[in-house]
XYZ file of C-alpha atoms in Angstrom:
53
model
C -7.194 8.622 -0.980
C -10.563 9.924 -0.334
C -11.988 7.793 -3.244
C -10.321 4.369 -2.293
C -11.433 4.758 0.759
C -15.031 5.196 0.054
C -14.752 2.375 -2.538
C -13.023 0.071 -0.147
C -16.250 0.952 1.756
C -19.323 0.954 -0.027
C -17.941 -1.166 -3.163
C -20.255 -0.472 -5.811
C -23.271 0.640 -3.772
C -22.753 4.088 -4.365
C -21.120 5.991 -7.552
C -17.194 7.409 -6.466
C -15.252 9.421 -8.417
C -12.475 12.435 -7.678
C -10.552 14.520 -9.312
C -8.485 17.539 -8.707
C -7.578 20.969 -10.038
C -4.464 19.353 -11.763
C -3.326 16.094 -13.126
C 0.091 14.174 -11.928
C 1.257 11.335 -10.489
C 0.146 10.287 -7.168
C 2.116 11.072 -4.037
C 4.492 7.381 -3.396
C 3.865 7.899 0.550
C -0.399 7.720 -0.001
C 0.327 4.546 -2.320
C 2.035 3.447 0.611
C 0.120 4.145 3.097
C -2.989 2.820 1.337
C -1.040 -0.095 0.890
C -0.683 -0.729 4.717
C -4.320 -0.979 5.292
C -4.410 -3.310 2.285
C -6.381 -0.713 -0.336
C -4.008 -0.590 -4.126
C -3.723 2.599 -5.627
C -0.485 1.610 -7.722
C -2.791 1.717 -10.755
C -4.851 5.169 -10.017
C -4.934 7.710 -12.666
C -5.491 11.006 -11.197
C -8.421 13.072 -13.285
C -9.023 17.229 -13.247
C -12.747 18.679 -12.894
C -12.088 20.145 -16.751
C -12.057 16.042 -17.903
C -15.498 15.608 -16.565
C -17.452 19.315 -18.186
């Protein structure tokens, strides 16, 4: 959520990323909730800090 936030924010004037200690599907009520203040997660792929070393 963090990361579409800050995207919805700064576009692409600053570099986002995030990822987590574990991959898996997102949680249904964020996409939802994102969804009410108009940002789309439906297509986010969650990433783990060991895809980025």
């Amino acid at each position: 959520m963090a990361e579409a936030l800050t995207k919805n924010r700064y576009g692409t004037e600053i570099f986002v990323d995030s990822v987590g200690v574990r991959d898996g599907d997102l949680d249904p009520m964020a996409i939802e909730v994102m969804d009410e203040i108009g940002i789309d997660m439906s297509r986010h792929k969650s990433k783990r800090l060991d895809d980025l070393m």
